[in-house]
Amino acid sequence: MIFGLSGYFIIMHFFIFGIFGWIYESCFVSIRDRHLVNRGFLVGPFLPLYGTGATLVYIFLRPFTGNASLLYFSGAIIATVIEYITSFLLEKIFHAKWWDYSKEPYNFQGRVALIPSMFWGVLSLLLFDLFEPAVNVIINLIPEKYKFHIMYGLIIIAGLDLMYTLITTINFSKQLETLYYIRDILSARRPASIRICTLFDKPERREADIK
């Protein structure tokens, strides 16, 4: 038990809100950009940011459900800290940005901003009044004899998804580094024609050590 909650409930809570977060983000961005967007860095329909935020807010703020002001500001702070850490890690690991608040007023390093933080506060209030009861219904609908099978299945799928994403990203980073390496060489030597360079291409020259 963690803060009076079972490990099963916390893990399922994390996955369900992660899936709901993906649905919301993907629909919102797809409508805004007018084309289908798989929001998030994983292949599957899951956003760990929402799962982590909703779960931590629920665990730590559950004793204060009677104080709306405390829920709002505390929820906004917790979610904003998680958003900043997530943005920082994604940028360092994958060398890419999944969101950028640089144009938003009162932003910090483009990772967090005032208006999104206010939005997290509103979601924290809705979490206890609207979302949490619905998630409890979903969790309680899972048959007792299947609940741990489903939980372990979700953990395995998420783990494989993360592993695949990391391997794919690392391979892409290596290819990108090779392209940058070739670009720098060409820029330094300034060949008269790229076509002439490719005429002398040999398979053993297609790999370069990147330090």
Coordinates of C-alpha atoms in Angstrom, one line a residue:
M1 CA 0.0 0.0 0.0
I2 CA 1.2 3.5 -0.9
F3 CA -0.6 6.4 0.9
G4 CA -3.5 4.0 1.4
L5 CA -3.6 3.0 -2.3
S6 CA -2.8 -0.5 -3.7
G7 CA 0.0 -0.9 -6.2
Y8 CA -2.5 -2.3 -8.7
F9 CA -4.7 0.8 -8.4
I10 CA -1.8 3.2 -8.8
I11 CA -0.4 1.4 -11.9
M12 CA -3.8 1.1 -13.6
H13 CA -4.5 4.7 -12.7
F14 CA -1.3 5.7 -14.4
F15 CA -2.0 3.8 -17.6
I16 CA -5.7 4.9 -17.9
F17 CA -4.8 8.6 -17.5
G18 CA -1.9 8.1 -19.9
I19 CA -4.3 6.8 -22.5
F20 CA -6.9 9.5 -21.9
G21 CA -4.1 12.1 -22.1
W22 CA -3.0 10.7 -25.5
I23 CA -6.6 10.8 -26.8
Y24 CA -7.0 14.4 -25.7
E25 CA -3.6 15.6 -27.0
S26 CA -3.9 13.8 -30.3
C27 CA -7.4 15.0 -31.0
F28 CA -6.6 18.6 -30.0
V29 CA -3.4 18.8 -32.1
S30 CA -4.9 17.0 -35.0
I31 CA -7.8 19.4 -35.1
R32 CA -5.5 22.4 -34.7
D33 CA -3.0 21.3 -37.4
R34 CA -5.8 19.8 -39.6
H35 CA -4.1 16.4 -40.0
L36 CA -3.8 13.3 -37.9
V37 CA -1.0 13.5 -35.3
N38 CA 0.2 10.8 -33.0
R39 CA 1.0 13.0 -30.0
G40 CA 3.8 11.7 -27.8
F41 CA 7.2 10.1 -28.2
L42 CA 6.0 6.5 -27.9
V43 CA 4.5 4.5 -30.8
G44 CA 1.4 3.4 -28.8
P45 CA -1.5 5.5 -27.6
F46 CA 0.0 6.5 -24.3
L47 CA 1.4 9.7 -22.8
P48 CA 3.3 9.1 -19.6
L49 CA 3.2 12.8 -18.8
Y50 CA -0.5 12.7 -18.1
G51 CA -0.4 9.4 -16.4
T52 CA 2.4 10.5 -14.0
G53 CA 0.8 14.0 -13.4
A54 CA -2.7 12.7 -12.7
T55 CA -1.4 9.9 -10.4
L56 CA 0.9 12.0 -8.4
V57 CA -1.7 14.8 -8.0
Y58 CA -4.2 12.2 -6.8
I59 CA -1.8 10.5 -4.4
F60 CA -0.5 13.7 -2.7
L61 CA -3.6 15.9 -2.8
R62 CA -6.2 13.4 -2.0
P63 CA -6.4 14.5 1.7
F64 CA -7.1 18.1 0.6
T65 CA -10.2 17.5 -1.6
G66 CA -12.2 19.9 0.4
N67 CA -10.0 22.8 -0.3
A68 CA -10.4 23.9 -4.0
S69 CA -7.8 26.7 -3.8
L70 CA -5.2 24.4 -2.4
L71 CA -6.0 21.7 -5.0
Y72 CA -5.8 24.3 -7.8
F73 CA -2.4 25.8 -6.9
S74 CA -0.8 22.6 -5.7
G75 CA -2.0 20.7 -8.7
A76 CA -0.6 23.4 -11.0
I77 CA 2.8 23.3 -9.3
I78 CA 3.1 19.5 -9.3
A79 CA 2.1 19.2 -12.9
T80 CA 4.3 22.1 -14.0
V81 CA 7.3 20.5 -12.3
I82 CA 6.6 17.2 -14.0
E83 CA 6.2 18.9 -17.3
Y84 CA 9.5 20.7 -17.0
I85 CA 11.4 17.5 -16.0
T86 CA 9.7 15.5 -18.8
S87 CA 10.6 18.2 -21.4
F88 CA 14.2 18.3 -20.2
L89 CA 14.6 14.5 -20.3
L90 CA 13.0 14.2 -23.7
E91 CA 15.3 16.9 -25.1
K92 CA 18.4 15.3 -23.7
I93 CA 17.5 11.7 -24.6
F94 CA 15.8 12.2 -28.0
H95 CA 17.4 15.5 -29.0
A96 CA 13.9 16.9 -29.9
K97 CA 11.2 19.0 -28.5
W98 CA 7.6 17.8 -28.2
W99 CA 6.3 21.2 -27.1
D100 CA 7.7 24.7 -27.1
Y101 CA 6.2 27.5 -25.0
S102 CA 8.8 30.1 -26.2
K103 CA 6.1 32.3 -27.6
E104 CA 3.9 32.1 -24.6
P105 CA 4.0 34.9 -22.0
Y106 CA 5.9 34.2 -18.8
N107 CA 7.5 31.0 -20.0
F108 CA 10.7 29.4 -18.6
Q109 CA 13.1 28.0 -21.2
G110 CA 10.2 27.3 -23.4
R111 CA 9.4 24.2 -21.4
V112 CA 6.7 25.6 -19.0
A113 CA 4.6 28.7 -19.1
L114 CA 1.9 30.4 -17.0
I115 CA -1.1 29.7 -19.1
P116 CA -0.4 25.9 -19.4
S117 CA 0.2 25.8 -15.7
M118 CA -3.1 27.4 -15.0
F119 CA -4.6 24.8 -17.3
W120 CA -3.0 22.1 -15.1
G121 CA -4.6 23.7 -12.1
V122 CA -8.1 23.4 -13.7
L123 CA -7.4 19.8 -14.6
S124 CA -6.5 19.1 -11.0
L125 CA -9.9 20.3 -9.9
L126 CA -11.6 18.2 -12.6
L127 CA -9.5 15.2 -11.7
F128 CA -11.2 14.8 -8.3
D129 CA -14.7 16.0 -9.3
L130 CA -15.0 14.3 -12.7
F131 CA -12.2 12.2 -14.0
E132 CA -11.3 10.2 -10.9
P133 CA -14.9 8.7 -10.4
A134 CA -14.9 7.7 -14.1
V135 CA -11.5 6.0 -13.8
N136 CA -12.6 4.2 -10.6
V137 CA -15.6 2.8 -12.5
I138 CA -13.3 1.5 -15.3
I139 CA -10.9 -0.1 -12.8
N140 CA -13.8 -1.7 -10.9
L141 CA -15.2 -3.1 -14.1
I142 CA -12.1 -5.3 -14.7
P143 CA -12.9 -8.9 -13.5
E144 CA -10.9 -9.9 -10.4
K145 CA -9.3 -12.9 -12.1
Y146 CA -8.1 -10.9 -15.1
K147 CA -6.9 -7.6 -13.4
F148 CA -3.3 -8.6 -12.8
H149 CA -3.0 -10.2 -16.3
I150 CA -4.1 -6.9 -17.8
M151 CA -1.8 -4.9 -15.5
Y152 CA 1.3 -7.0 -16.4
G153 CA 0.3 -7.0 -20.0
L154 CA 0.2 -3.2 -20.1
I155 CA 3.6 -3.0 -18.3
I156 CA 5.2 -5.3 -20.8
I157 CA 3.7 -3.5 -23.8
A158 CA 4.8 -0.1 -22.5
G159 CA 8.2 -1.5 -21.8
L160 CA 8.6 -2.9 -25.3
D161 CA 7.3 0.4 -26.8
L162 CA 9.8 2.4 -24.8
M163 CA 12.7 0.0 -25.8
Y164 CA 11.7 0.2 -29.5
T165 CA 11.5 4.0 -29.3
L166 CA 14.9 4.3 -27.7
I167 CA 16.6 2.0 -30.2
T168 CA 14.9 3.8 -33.2
T169 CA 15.9 7.2 -31.9
I170 CA 19.6 6.1 -31.2
N171 CA 19.8 4.7 -34.8
F172 CA 18.3 7.9 -36.2
S173 CA 20.8 10.0 -34.1
K174 CA 23.7 8.1 -35.6
Q175 CA 22.5 8.6 -39.1
L176 CA 22.0 12.3 -38.4
E177 CA 25.5 12.6 -37.1
T178 CA 26.9 10.9 -40.2
L179 CA 25.0 13.3 -42.4
Y180 CA 26.3 16.3 -40.4
Y181 CA 29.8 14.8 -40.7
I182 CA 29.5 14.5 -44.5
R183 CA 28.1 18.0 -44.7
D184 CA 31.0 19.4 -42.8
I185 CA 33.5 17.6 -45.0
L186 CA 31.8 18.9 -48.2
S187 CA 31.6 22.4 -46.8
A188 CA 35.4 22.3 -46.0
R189 CA 36.5 20.9 -49.3
R190 CA 33.9 22.8 -51.5
P191 CA 33.7 20.2 -54.4
A192 CA 32.8 21.6 -57.8
S193 CA 30.1 19.0 -58.2
I194 CA 28.4 16.6 -55.8
R195 CA 27.7 14.3 -58.8
I196 CA 31.4 13.9 -59.5
C197 CA 32.0 13.0 -55.8
T198 CA 29.4 10.2 -56.0
L199 CA 31.0 8.7 -59.1
F200 CA 34.0 7.7 -56.9
D201 CA 31.8 6.4 -54.1
K202 CA 32.9 3.0 -52.7
P203 CA 31.0 0.8 -50.2
E204 CA 33.9 0.8 -47.8
R205 CA 33.9 4.6 -47.7
R206 CA 30.3 4.8 -46.7
E207 CA 30.9 4.4 -43.0
A208 CA 32.7 7.0 -40.9
D209 CA 33.8 6.9 -37.3
I210 CA 31.9 9.6 -35.3
K211 CA 33.7 10.8 -32.2

